[in-house]
């Protein structure tokens, strides 16, 4: 039941079988075996086992109850999210993580080498984004970054730092000010839920935001932003401006440099959510899109989203490493020593050595190869966008994607022609378009053909008429390096076939 110095061969054999199972899963062509939730209730919701089982029986349980029904993000037909998790180097490192079992809360006693691996990847991330790098730190407050359990935690910690910068006594005295008078600026429609949730968790309230208007390219409207700040600043204390280097829908990149000028002038903590967009820093061709990002007070990155590694690995960087003192904690239990990351990772105590996955990936690929992959990813999205626009049955919502998102909808040739001729489309026809697109996405998923994301979105580009409509586009956003142009052409062909069928047989009603 436990690894020891007498059963090594037997354990290796068993783990080899588990690895075989996992690789077979990743290399299968299908995405998942779709079942109704009631099936899983009967399969998995059972009383706690009273007796032990053999490793062979456990293997069968894992294969038949878990692996068989899991979602294969590494399939070329999974085009909903970029997190393919199929990098051999990072999977190899991930296999080592639980075997090494290092606890990142404390350096000297729990994770001596692991802590410096984590410092190394933070330095690499700071370097590619243009932050100053310290290769001879004296303590953890010289590093300037942390690894967290996801972008939501990273964004929450950034908002905590912004709050504590504006109200230094909060750490000792708690919130003694009127939170209804404190505001954070977020872009309208495209902001990620994590910032709002984070504001709730740190006591500022998720409703205490100012929504910055955005353009039809899904970027913050700078003129309207300046006007809105003037309208609010007399009666409210604005503590932070948040923008996106790759929002989670359209994958657009804000004018970071211009926004940093505004934040600096207004004395606001400037946070850039670059969970997706930091990948552009690896590309010599595309890094201009995030010009000015090194002026941000804090940046959130999600390597597990865009660097093909298994979950989970997010990072938060501060321009000024000493600003981590704003959110630091201390304990003489195990983490009161110079290089203990536990001092600067709020809400996280024990933490696994997940940074090894990124260390191994960057070591294996190198910056230039990662840049080539990012370029290909971007070029493939632009290729898909172009091919969709050329066809009579598709419209694209975000024609100028900055990274790798393509939001599109199947429409009839008649509707496409009316859009091209700037004719208003009736609300009833828009409803029909939405219904068909939701049906297409549902059909693709249930039939295990392709998986594209879908969500409600606003027709900011006034595609259908002059009134803002809620649309339900399909969204392609793959980070899988195995995907080729022929694959996306086949995807378009299949979606059109399904859409034509639904259009012709009248199965558009929800």
CSV table of N, CA and C in Angstrom, one decimal, residues 25-32 71-82 84 86 380 408 441 443-453 475-484 486-492 494-495:
chain,number,residue,atom,x,y,z
A,25,UNK,N,-5.4,7.8,-23.3
A,25,UNK,CA,-6.5,8.7,-23.2
A,25,UNK,C,-6.1,10.0,-24.0
A,26,UNK,N,-4.9,10.5,-23.9
A,26,UNK,CA,-4.6,11.7,-24.6
A,26,UNK,C,-4.4,11.5,-26.1
A,27,UNK,N,-4.1,10.4,-26.5
A,27,UNK,CA,-3.9,10.1,-28.0
A,27,UNK,C,-5.2,9.7,-28.7
A,28,UNK,N,-6.3,9.5,-28.0
A,28,UNK,CA,-7.5,9.1,-28.6
A,28,UNK,C,-8.1,10.3,-29.4
A,29,UNK,N,-8.8,10.0,-30.5
A,29,UNK,CA,-9.3,11.1,-31.4
A,29,UNK,C,-10.5,11.8,-30.8
A,30,UNK,N,-11.3,11.1,-30.0
A,30,UNK,CA,-12.5,11.6,-29.5
A,30,UNK,C,-12.3,12.6,-28.3
A,31,UNK,N,-13.3,13.4,-28.0
A,31,UNK,CA,-13.2,14.4,-27.0
A,31,UNK,C,-13.6,13.8,-25.6
A,32,UNK,N,-14.8,13.2,-25.6
A,32,UNK,CA,-15.3,12.6,-24.3
A,32,UNK,C,-16.4,11.7,-24.6
A,71,UNK,N,-12.8,14.6,-20.1
A,71,UNK,CA,-12.7,15.4,-21.3
A,71,UNK,C,-11.3,15.5,-21.8
A,72,UNK,N,-11.0,15.1,-23.1
A,72,UNK,CA,-9.7,15.1,-23.6
A,72,UNK,C,-9.3,16.5,-24.3
A,73,UNK,N,-8.8,17.4,-23.5
A,73,UNK,CA,-8.4,18.7,-24.0
A,73,UNK,C,-7.3,18.6,-25.0
A,74,UNK,N,-6.6,17.4,-25.1
A,74,UNK,CA,-5.5,17.3,-26.1
A,74,UNK,C,-6.0,16.8,-27.4
A,75,UNK,N,-7.3,16.5,-27.6
A,75,UNK,CA,-7.8,16.1,-28.9
A,75,UNK,C,-7.8,17.4,-29.8
A,76,UNK,N,-7.4,17.1,-31.1
A,76,UNK,CA,-7.4,18.2,-32.1
A,76,UNK,C,-8.8,18.7,-32.3
A,77,UNK,N,-9.9,18.0,-31.9
A,77,UNK,CA,-11.2,18.4,-32.1
A,77,UNK,C,-11.8,19.2,-30.9
A,78,UNK,N,-10.9,19.3,-29.9
A,78,UNK,CA,-11.3,20.2,-28.8
A,78,UNK,C,-10.8,21.6,-29.0
A,79,UNK,N,-11.7,22.5,-29.5
A,79,UNK,CA,-11.2,23.8,-29.9
A,79,UNK,C,-11.9,24.9,-29.1
A,80,UNK,N,-12.3,24.6,-27.8
A,80,UNK,CA,-13.0,25.5,-27.0
A,80,UNK,C,-12.1,26.4,-26.1
A,81,UNK,N,-11.0,25.8,-25.6
A,81,UNK,CA,-10.1,26.5,-24.7
A,81,UNK,C,-8.7,26.1,-25.2
A,82,UNK,N,-7.7,27.0,-24.8
A,82,UNK,CA,-6.4,26.8,-25.3
A,82,UNK,C,-5.5,25.8,-24.5
A,84,UNK,N,-4.3,22.8,-23.8
A,84,UNK,CA,-4.3,21.4,-24.4
A,84,UNK,C,-3.6,20.4,-23.4
A,86,UNK,N,-0.7,18.9,-23.4
A,86,UNK,CA,-0.1,17.8,-24.1
A,86,UNK,C,1.4,17.9,-24.3
A,380,UNK,N,-3.0,30.6,-37.4
A,380,UNK,CA,-4.1,29.7,-37.6
A,380,UNK,C,-5.5,30.3,-37.3
A,408,UNK,N,-17.7,33.3,-33.9
A,408,UNK,CA,-18.4,33.3,-35.2
A,408,UNK,C,-19.8,32.7,-35.0
A,441,UNK,N,-23.8,23.9,-31.5
A,441,UNK,CA,-22.8,23.6,-30.5
A,441,UNK,C,-23.2,22.4,-29.7
A,443,UNK,N,-25.1,19.9,-30.6
A,443,UNK,CA,-25.0,18.7,-31.5
A,443,UNK,C,-23.6,18.3,-31.6
A,444,UNK,N,-22.7,19.2,-31.8
A,444,UNK,CA,-21.2,18.9,-32.0
A,444,UNK,C,-20.7,18.2,-30.7
A,445,UNK,N,-21.1,18.7,-29.6
A,445,UNK,CA,-20.6,18.2,-28.3
A,445,UNK,C,-21.2,16.8,-28.0
A,446,UNK,N,-22.5,16.7,-28.2
A,446,UNK,CA,-23.1,15.4,-27.8
A,446,UNK,C,-22.7,14.3,-28.8
A,447,UNK,N,-22.4,14.6,-30.0
A,447,UNK,CA,-22.0,13.6,-31.0
A,447,UNK,C,-20.5,13.5,-31.0
A,448,UNK,N,-19.8,14.1,-30.1
A,448,UNK,CA,-18.3,13.9,-29.9
A,448,UNK,C,-17.6,14.2,-31.2
A,449,UNK,N,-18.0,15.3,-31.9
A,449,UNK,CA,-17.4,15.7,-33.2
A,449,UNK,C,-16.3,16.8,-32.9
A,450,UNK,N,-16.8,17.9,-32.5
A,450,UNK,CA,-15.9,19.0,-32.2
A,450,UNK,C,-16.5,19.7,-30.9
A,451,UNK,N,-15.6,20.3,-30.1
A,451,UNK,CA,-16.1,21.1,-29.0
A,451,UNK,C,-15.7,22.5,-29.1
A,452,UNK,N,-16.7,23.4,-29.3
A,452,UNK,CA,-16.5,24.8,-29.4
A,452,UNK,C,-17.2,25.5,-28.2
A,453,UNK,N,-16.6,26.5,-27.7
A,453,UNK,CA,-17.3,27.2,-26.5
A,453,UNK,C,-18.4,28.1,-27.0
A,475,UNK,N,-17.3,29.8,-30.2
A,475,UNK,CA,-15.9,30.4,-30.1
A,475,UNK,C,-14.8,29.3,-30.2
A,476,UNK,N,-14.0,29.5,-31.3
A,476,UNK,CA,-12.8,28.7,-31.4
A,476,UNK,C,-11.7,29.4,-30.7
A,477,UNK,N,-11.0,28.6,-29.9
A,477,UNK,CA,-9.8,29.1,-29.2
A,477,UNK,C,-8.9,28.0,-28.8
A,478,UNK,N,-8.1,27.5,-29.8
A,478,UNK,CA,-7.3,26.3,-29.5
A,478,UNK,C,-5.8,26.7,-29.3
A,479,UNK,N,-5.2,26.0,-28.4
A,479,UNK,CA,-3.8,26.2,-28.2
A,479,UNK,C,-3.0,25.0,-28.5
A,480,UNK,N,-3.6,24.1,-29.2
A,480,UNK,CA,-3.0,22.8,-29.5
A,480,UNK,C,-2.1,22.9,-30.7
A,481,UNK,N,-0.8,22.7,-30.5
A,481,UNK,CA,0.2,22.8,-31.6
A,481,UNK,C,0.0,21.8,-32.7
A,482,UNK,N,-0.8,20.7,-32.4
A,482,UNK,CA,-1.0,19.7,-33.4
A,482,UNK,C,-2.0,20.1,-34.5
A,483,UNK,N,-2.8,21.1,-34.2
A,483,UNK,CA,-3.8,21.5,-35.1
A,483,UNK,C,-3.2,22.1,-36.4
A,484,UNK,N,-3.8,21.8,-37.5
A,484,UNK,CA,-3.4,22.3,-38.8
A,484,UNK,C,-4.5,23.0,-39.6
A,486,UNK,N,-5.8,22.2,-42.4
A,486,UNK,CA,-6.7,21.2,-42.9
A,486,UNK,C,-7.7,20.8,-41.8
A,487,UNK,N,-7.3,20.8,-40.5
A,487,UNK,CA,-8.2,20.5,-39.4
A,487,UNK,C,-9.3,21.5,-39.3
A,488,UNK,N,-8.9,22.8,-39.3
A,488,UNK,CA,-10.0,23.8,-39.1
A,488,UNK,C,-10.9,23.9,-40.4
A,489,UNK,N,-10.3,23.6,-41.5
A,489,UNK,CA,-11.2,23.6,-42.7
A,489,UNK,C,-12.2,22.5,-42.6
A,490,UNK,N,-11.8,21.3,-42.1
A,490,UNK,CA,-12.7,20.2,-41.9
A,490,UNK,C,-13.8,20.6,-40.9
A,491,UNK,N,-13.4,21.3,-39.8
A,491,UNK,CA,-14.3,21.8,-38.8
A,491,UNK,C,-15.4,22.7,-39.4
A,492,UNK,N,-14.9,23.7,-40.3
A,492,UNK,CA,-15.9,24.6,-40.9
A,492,UNK,C,-16.9,23.8,-41.8
A,494,UNK,N,-17.8,20.7,-41.5
A,494,UNK,CA,-18.8,19.9,-40.7
A,494,UNK,C,-19.8,20.9,-40.0
A,495,UNK,N,-19.4,22.0,-39.5
A,495,UNK,CA,-20.4,22.9,-38.9
A,495,UNK,C,-21.4,23.4,-39.9
